[in-house]
mmCIF file of C-alpha atoms in Angstrom:
data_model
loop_
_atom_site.group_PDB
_atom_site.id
_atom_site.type_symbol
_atom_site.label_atom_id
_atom_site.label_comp_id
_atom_site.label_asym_id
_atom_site.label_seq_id
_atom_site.Cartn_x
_atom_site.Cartn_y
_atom_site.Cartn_z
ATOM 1 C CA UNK A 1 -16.641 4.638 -11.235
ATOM 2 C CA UNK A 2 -15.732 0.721 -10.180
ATOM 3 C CA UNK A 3 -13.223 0.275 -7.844
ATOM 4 C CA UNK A 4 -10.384 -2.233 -7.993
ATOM 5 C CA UNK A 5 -12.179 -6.126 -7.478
ATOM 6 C CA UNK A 6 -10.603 -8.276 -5.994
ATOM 7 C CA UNK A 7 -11.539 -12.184 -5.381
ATOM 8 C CA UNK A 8 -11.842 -14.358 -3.035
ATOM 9 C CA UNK A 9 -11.881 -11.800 -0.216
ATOM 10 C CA UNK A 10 -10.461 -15.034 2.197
ATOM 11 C CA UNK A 11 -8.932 -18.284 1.690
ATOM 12 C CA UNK A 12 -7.885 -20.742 4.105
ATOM 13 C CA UNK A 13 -5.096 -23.524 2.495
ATOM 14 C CA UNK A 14 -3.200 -25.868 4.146
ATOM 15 C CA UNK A 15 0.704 -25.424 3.391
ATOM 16 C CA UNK A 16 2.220 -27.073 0.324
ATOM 17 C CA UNK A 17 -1.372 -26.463 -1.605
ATOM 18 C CA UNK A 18 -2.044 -23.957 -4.223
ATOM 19 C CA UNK A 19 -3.796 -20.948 -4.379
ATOM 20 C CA UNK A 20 -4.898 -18.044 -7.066
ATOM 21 C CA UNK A 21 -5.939 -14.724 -6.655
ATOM 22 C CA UNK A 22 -7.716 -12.532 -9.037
ATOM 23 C CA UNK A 23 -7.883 -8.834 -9.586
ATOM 24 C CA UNK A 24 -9.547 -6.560 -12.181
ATOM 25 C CA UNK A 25 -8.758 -2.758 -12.273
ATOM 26 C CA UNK A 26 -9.941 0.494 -12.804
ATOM 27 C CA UNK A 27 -11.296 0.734 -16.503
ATOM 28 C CA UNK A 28 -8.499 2.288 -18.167
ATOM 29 C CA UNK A 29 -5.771 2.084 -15.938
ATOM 30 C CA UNK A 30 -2.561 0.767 -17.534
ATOM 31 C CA UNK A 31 -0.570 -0.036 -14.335
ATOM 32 C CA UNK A 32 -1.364 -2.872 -11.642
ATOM 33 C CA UNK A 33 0.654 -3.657 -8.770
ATOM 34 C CA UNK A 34 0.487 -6.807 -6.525
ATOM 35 C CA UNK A 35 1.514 -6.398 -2.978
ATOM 36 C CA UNK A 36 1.736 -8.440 0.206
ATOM 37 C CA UNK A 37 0.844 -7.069 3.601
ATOM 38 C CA UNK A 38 1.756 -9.003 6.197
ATOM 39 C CA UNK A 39 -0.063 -8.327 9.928
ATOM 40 C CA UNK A 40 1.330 -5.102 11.298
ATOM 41 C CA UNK A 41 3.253 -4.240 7.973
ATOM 42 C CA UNK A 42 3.125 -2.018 5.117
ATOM 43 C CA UNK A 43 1.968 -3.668 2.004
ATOM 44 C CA UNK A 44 5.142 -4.924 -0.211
ATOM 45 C CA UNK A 45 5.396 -4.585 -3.661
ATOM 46 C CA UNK A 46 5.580 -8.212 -5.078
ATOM 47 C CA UNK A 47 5.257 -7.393 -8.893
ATOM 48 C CA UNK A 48 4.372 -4.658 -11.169
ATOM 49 C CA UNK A 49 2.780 -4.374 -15.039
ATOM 50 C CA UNK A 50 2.613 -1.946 -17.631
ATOM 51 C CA UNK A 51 -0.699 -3.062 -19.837
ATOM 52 C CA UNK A 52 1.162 -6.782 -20.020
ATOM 53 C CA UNK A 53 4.429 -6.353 -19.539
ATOM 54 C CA UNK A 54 6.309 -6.702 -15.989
ATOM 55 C CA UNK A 55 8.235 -3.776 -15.071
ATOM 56 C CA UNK A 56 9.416 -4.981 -11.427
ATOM 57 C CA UNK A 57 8.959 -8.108 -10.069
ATOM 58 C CA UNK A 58 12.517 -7.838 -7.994
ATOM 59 C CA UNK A 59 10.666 -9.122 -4.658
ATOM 60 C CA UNK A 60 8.751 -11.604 -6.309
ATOM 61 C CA UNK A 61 9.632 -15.387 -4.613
ATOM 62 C CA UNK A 62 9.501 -16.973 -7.999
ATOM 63 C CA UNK A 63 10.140 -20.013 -6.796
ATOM 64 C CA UNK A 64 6.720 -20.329 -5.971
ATOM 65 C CA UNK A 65 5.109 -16.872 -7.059
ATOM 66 C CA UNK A 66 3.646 -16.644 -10.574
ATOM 67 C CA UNK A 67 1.381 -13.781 -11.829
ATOM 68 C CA UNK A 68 0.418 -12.758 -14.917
ATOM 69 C CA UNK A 69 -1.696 -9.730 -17.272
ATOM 70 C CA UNK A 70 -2.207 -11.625 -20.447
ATOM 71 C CA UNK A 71 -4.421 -9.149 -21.983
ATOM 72 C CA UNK A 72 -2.861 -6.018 -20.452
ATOM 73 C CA UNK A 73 -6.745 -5.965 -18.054
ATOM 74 C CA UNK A 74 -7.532 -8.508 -15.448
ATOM 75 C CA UNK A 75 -4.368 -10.662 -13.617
ATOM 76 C CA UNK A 76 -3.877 -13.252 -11.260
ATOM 77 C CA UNK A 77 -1.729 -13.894 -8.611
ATOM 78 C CA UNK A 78 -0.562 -17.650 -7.649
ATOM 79 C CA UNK A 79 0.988 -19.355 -5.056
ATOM 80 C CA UNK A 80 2.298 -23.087 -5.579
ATOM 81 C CA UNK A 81 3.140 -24.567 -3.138
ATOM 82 C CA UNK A 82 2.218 -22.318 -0.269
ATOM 83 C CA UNK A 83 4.027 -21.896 2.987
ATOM 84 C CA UNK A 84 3.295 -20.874 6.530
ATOM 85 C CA UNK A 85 5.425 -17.722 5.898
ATOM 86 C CA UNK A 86 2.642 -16.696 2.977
ATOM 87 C CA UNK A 87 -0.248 -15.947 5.244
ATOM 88 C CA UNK A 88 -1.294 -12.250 4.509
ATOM 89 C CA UNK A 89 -3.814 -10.220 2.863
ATOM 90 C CA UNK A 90 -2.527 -9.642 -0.943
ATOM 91 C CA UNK A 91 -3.714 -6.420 -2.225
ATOM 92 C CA UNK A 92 -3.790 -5.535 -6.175
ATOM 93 C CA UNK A 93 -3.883 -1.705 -6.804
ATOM 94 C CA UNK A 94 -4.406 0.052 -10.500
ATOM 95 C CA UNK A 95 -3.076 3.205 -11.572
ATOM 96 C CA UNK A 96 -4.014 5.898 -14.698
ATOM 97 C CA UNK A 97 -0.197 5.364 -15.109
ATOM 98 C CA UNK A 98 3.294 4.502 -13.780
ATOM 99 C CA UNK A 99 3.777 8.536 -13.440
ATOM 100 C CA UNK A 100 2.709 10.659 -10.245
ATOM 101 C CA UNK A 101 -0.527 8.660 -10.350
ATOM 102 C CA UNK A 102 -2.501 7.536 -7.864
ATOM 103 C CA UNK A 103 -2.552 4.300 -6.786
ATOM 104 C CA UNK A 104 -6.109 2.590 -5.690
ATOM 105 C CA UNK A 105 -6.338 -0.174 -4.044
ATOM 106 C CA UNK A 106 -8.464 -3.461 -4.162
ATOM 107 C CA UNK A 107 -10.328 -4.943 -0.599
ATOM 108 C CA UNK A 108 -7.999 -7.235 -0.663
ATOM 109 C CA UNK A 109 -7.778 -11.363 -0.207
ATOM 110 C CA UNK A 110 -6.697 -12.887 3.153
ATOM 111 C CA UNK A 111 -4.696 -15.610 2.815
ATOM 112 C CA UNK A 112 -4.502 -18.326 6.123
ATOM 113 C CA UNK A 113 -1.889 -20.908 5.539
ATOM 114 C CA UNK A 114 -2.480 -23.277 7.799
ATOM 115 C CA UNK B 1 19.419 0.696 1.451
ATOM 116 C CA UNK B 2 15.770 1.707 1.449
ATOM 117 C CA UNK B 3 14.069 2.944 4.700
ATOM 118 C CA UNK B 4 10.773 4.129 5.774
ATOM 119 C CA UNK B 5 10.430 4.724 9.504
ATOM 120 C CA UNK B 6 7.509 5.902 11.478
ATOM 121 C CA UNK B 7 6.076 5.222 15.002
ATOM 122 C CA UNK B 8 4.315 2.015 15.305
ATOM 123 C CA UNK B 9 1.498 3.458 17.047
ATOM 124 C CA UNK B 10 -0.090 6.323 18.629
ATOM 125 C CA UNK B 11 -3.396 7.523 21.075
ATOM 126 C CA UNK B 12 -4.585 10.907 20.540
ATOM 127 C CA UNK B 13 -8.239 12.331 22.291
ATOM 128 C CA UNK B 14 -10.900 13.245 20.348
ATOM 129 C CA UNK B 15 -11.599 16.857 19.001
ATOM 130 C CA UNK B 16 -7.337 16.956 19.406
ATOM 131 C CA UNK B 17 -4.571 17.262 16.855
ATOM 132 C CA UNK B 18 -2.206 14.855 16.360
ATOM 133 C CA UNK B 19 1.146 14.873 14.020
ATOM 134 C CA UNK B 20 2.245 11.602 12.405
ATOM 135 C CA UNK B 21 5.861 11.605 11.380
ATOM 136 C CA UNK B 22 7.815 9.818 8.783
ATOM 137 C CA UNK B 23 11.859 9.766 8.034
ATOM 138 C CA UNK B 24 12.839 7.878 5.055
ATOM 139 C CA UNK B 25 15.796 7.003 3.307
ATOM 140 C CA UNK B 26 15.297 5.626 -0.126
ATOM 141 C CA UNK B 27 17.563 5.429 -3.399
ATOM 142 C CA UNK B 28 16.062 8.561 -5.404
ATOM 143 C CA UNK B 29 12.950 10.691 -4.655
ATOM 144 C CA UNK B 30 9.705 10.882 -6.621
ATOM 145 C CA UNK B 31 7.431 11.909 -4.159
ATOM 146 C CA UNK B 32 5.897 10.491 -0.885
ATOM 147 C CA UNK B 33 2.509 9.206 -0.220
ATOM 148 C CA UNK B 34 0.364 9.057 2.900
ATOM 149 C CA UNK B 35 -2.541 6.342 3.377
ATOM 150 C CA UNK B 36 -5.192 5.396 5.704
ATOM 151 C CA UNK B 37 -5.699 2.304 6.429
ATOM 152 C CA UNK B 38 -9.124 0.954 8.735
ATOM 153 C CA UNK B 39 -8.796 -2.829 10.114
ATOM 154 C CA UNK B 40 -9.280 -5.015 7.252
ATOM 155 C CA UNK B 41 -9.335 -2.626 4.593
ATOM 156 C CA UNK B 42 -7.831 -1.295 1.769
ATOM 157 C CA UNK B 43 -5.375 1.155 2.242
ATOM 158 C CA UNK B 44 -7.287 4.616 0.478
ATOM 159 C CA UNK B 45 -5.021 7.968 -0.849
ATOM 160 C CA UNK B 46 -4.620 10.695 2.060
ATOM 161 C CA UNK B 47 -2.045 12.894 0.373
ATOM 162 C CA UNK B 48 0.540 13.382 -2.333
ATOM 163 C CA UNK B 49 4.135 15.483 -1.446
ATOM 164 C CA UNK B 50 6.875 15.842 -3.988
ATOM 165 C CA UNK B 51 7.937 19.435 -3.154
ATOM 166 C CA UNK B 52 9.050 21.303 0.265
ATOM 167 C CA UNK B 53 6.010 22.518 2.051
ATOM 168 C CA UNK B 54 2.659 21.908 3.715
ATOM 169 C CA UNK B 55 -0.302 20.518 1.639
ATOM 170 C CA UNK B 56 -3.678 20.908 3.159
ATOM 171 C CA UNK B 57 -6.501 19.462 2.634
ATOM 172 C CA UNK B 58 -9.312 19.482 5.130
ATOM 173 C CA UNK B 59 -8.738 18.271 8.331
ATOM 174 C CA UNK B 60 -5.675 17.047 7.139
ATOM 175 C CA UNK B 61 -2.192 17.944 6.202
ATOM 176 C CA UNK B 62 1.016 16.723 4.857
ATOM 177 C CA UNK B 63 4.417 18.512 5.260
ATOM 178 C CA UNK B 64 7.262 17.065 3.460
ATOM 179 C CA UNK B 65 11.244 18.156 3.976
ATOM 180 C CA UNK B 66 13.309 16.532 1.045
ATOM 181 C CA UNK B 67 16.592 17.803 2.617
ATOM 182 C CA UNK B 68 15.819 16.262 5.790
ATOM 183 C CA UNK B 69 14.280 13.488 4.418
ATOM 184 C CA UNK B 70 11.319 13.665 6.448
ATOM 185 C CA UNK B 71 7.199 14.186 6.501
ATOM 186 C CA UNK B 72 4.307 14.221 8.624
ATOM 187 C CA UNK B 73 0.551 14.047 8.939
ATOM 188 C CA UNK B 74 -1.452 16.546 10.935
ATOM 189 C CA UNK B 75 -4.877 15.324 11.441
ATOM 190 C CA UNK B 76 -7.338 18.102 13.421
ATOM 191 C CA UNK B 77 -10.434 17.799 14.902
ATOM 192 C CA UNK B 78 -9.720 14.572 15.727
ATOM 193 C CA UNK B 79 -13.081 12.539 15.169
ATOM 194 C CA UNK B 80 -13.467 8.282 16.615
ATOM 195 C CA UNK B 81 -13.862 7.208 12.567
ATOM 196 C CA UNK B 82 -9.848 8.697 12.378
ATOM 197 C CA UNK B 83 -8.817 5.672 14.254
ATOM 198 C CA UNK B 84 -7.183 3.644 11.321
ATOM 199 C CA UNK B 85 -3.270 2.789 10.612
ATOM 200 C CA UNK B 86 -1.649 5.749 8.521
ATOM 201 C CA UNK B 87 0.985 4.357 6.140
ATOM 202 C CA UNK B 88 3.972 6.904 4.868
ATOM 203 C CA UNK B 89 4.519 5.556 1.531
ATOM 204 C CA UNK B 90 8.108 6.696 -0.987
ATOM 205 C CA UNK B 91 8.033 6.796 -4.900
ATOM 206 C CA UNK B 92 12.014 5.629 -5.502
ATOM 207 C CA UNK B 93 13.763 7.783 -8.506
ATOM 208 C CA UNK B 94 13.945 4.378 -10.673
ATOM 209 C CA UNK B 95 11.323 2.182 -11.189
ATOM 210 C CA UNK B 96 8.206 4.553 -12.639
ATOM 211 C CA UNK B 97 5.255 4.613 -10.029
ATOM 212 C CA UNK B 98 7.261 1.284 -7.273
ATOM 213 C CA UNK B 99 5.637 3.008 -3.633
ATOM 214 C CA UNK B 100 7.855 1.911 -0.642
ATOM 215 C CA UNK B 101 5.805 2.213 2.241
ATOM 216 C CA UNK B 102 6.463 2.205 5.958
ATOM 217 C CA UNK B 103 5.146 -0.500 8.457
ATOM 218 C CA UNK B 104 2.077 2.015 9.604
ATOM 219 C CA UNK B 105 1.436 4.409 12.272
ATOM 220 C CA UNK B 106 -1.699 2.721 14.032
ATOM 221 C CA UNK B 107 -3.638 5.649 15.332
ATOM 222 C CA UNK B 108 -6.038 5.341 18.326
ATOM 223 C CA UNK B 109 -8.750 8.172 19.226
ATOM 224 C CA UNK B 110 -10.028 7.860 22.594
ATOM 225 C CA UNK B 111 -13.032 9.939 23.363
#
């Protein structure tokens, strides 16, 4: 089956620009997750949905973070206006379910704020 | 608080064994995760824990401790395509499927 896509796989911005990531999942799977993974870290949960609905988006800088499932399949990610601080790869991962499922994750997009 | 710790990295030899461990400390328990992680890659699914005991699978195992609060990987027959960061990963008791993972265990094989 298709993996988790993920686009652009890089992006280079200057700070104080804006940015948007995009990220369809596996066929069928009802939860997606957002996370950032900053060089030499774990990934971080940013935001999480159930079909369309956000179920935790507690570390989410909504100042300038925005993300969104309108039809419960594909979501973006956006950053406006970016800072030095957000250079990292953002992963998206998909999941059958927000039970003891799984999570599998996208390539990722590599974010360079410069 | 929440807290994953594991060692930042490690060097093993080839054809070796090697035991990555992870002590967490996290507001509920729903089960604990390892990953693998090559440079500039996703992170893929290594192993799944929610009771005591050893999982095995392959060349690879999981142990997990809930009283303790503590896991590890055991990877065997180390091979040179093992080399890859190995990320301990907690499923918290309130938010349905949130993983809390650890900073990675960067793991070197040397032949």
């Amino acid at each position: 089956e298709a993996g988790v896509a993920q686009s652009p796989r890089y992006k280079i911005i200057e700070k104080r620009q804006s940015v948007a990531f995009w990220c369809n999942p596996i066929s069928g799977h009802a939860t997606l997750y957002w996370y950032q993974q900053i060089l030499g870290q774990g990934p971080k949960l940013l935001i999480q949905f159930q079909n369309n609905g956000v179920v935790d988006d507690s570390q989410l800088p909504k100042d300038r973070f925005s993300a969104e499932r309108l039809k419960g399949v594909d979501s973006t990610l956006k950053i406006q206006p970016a800072k030095l601080e957000d250079s990292a790869v953002y992963l998206c991962a998909s999941s059958f379910g927000q039970g003891p499922y799984e999570q599998f994750f996208g390539p990722g997009t590599r974010l360079t704020v410069l | 608080g929440q807290n994953i710790d594991q060692p930042t990295e490690m060097t093993a030899t080839e054809g070796a064994i090697v035991q990555i461990n992870c002590t967490y400390q996290t507001s509920g328990f729903n089960g604990l995760f390892w990953y693998q992680q090559h440079a500039g890659e996703a992170p893929t699914f290594l192993s799944y824990n929610v009771l005591d005991g050893l999982e095995e699978k392959g060349r690879f195992s999981s142990f997990l401790s809930r009283s303790k609060g503590y896991s590890y990987l055991l990877l065997k027959e180390l091979q040179m395509k093992d080399s890859a960061s190995y990320l301990c990963a907690v499923r918290g008791g309130n938010q349905g499927g949130k993983l809390i993972f650890g900073q990675g265990t960067e793991l070197s094989v040397k032949p």
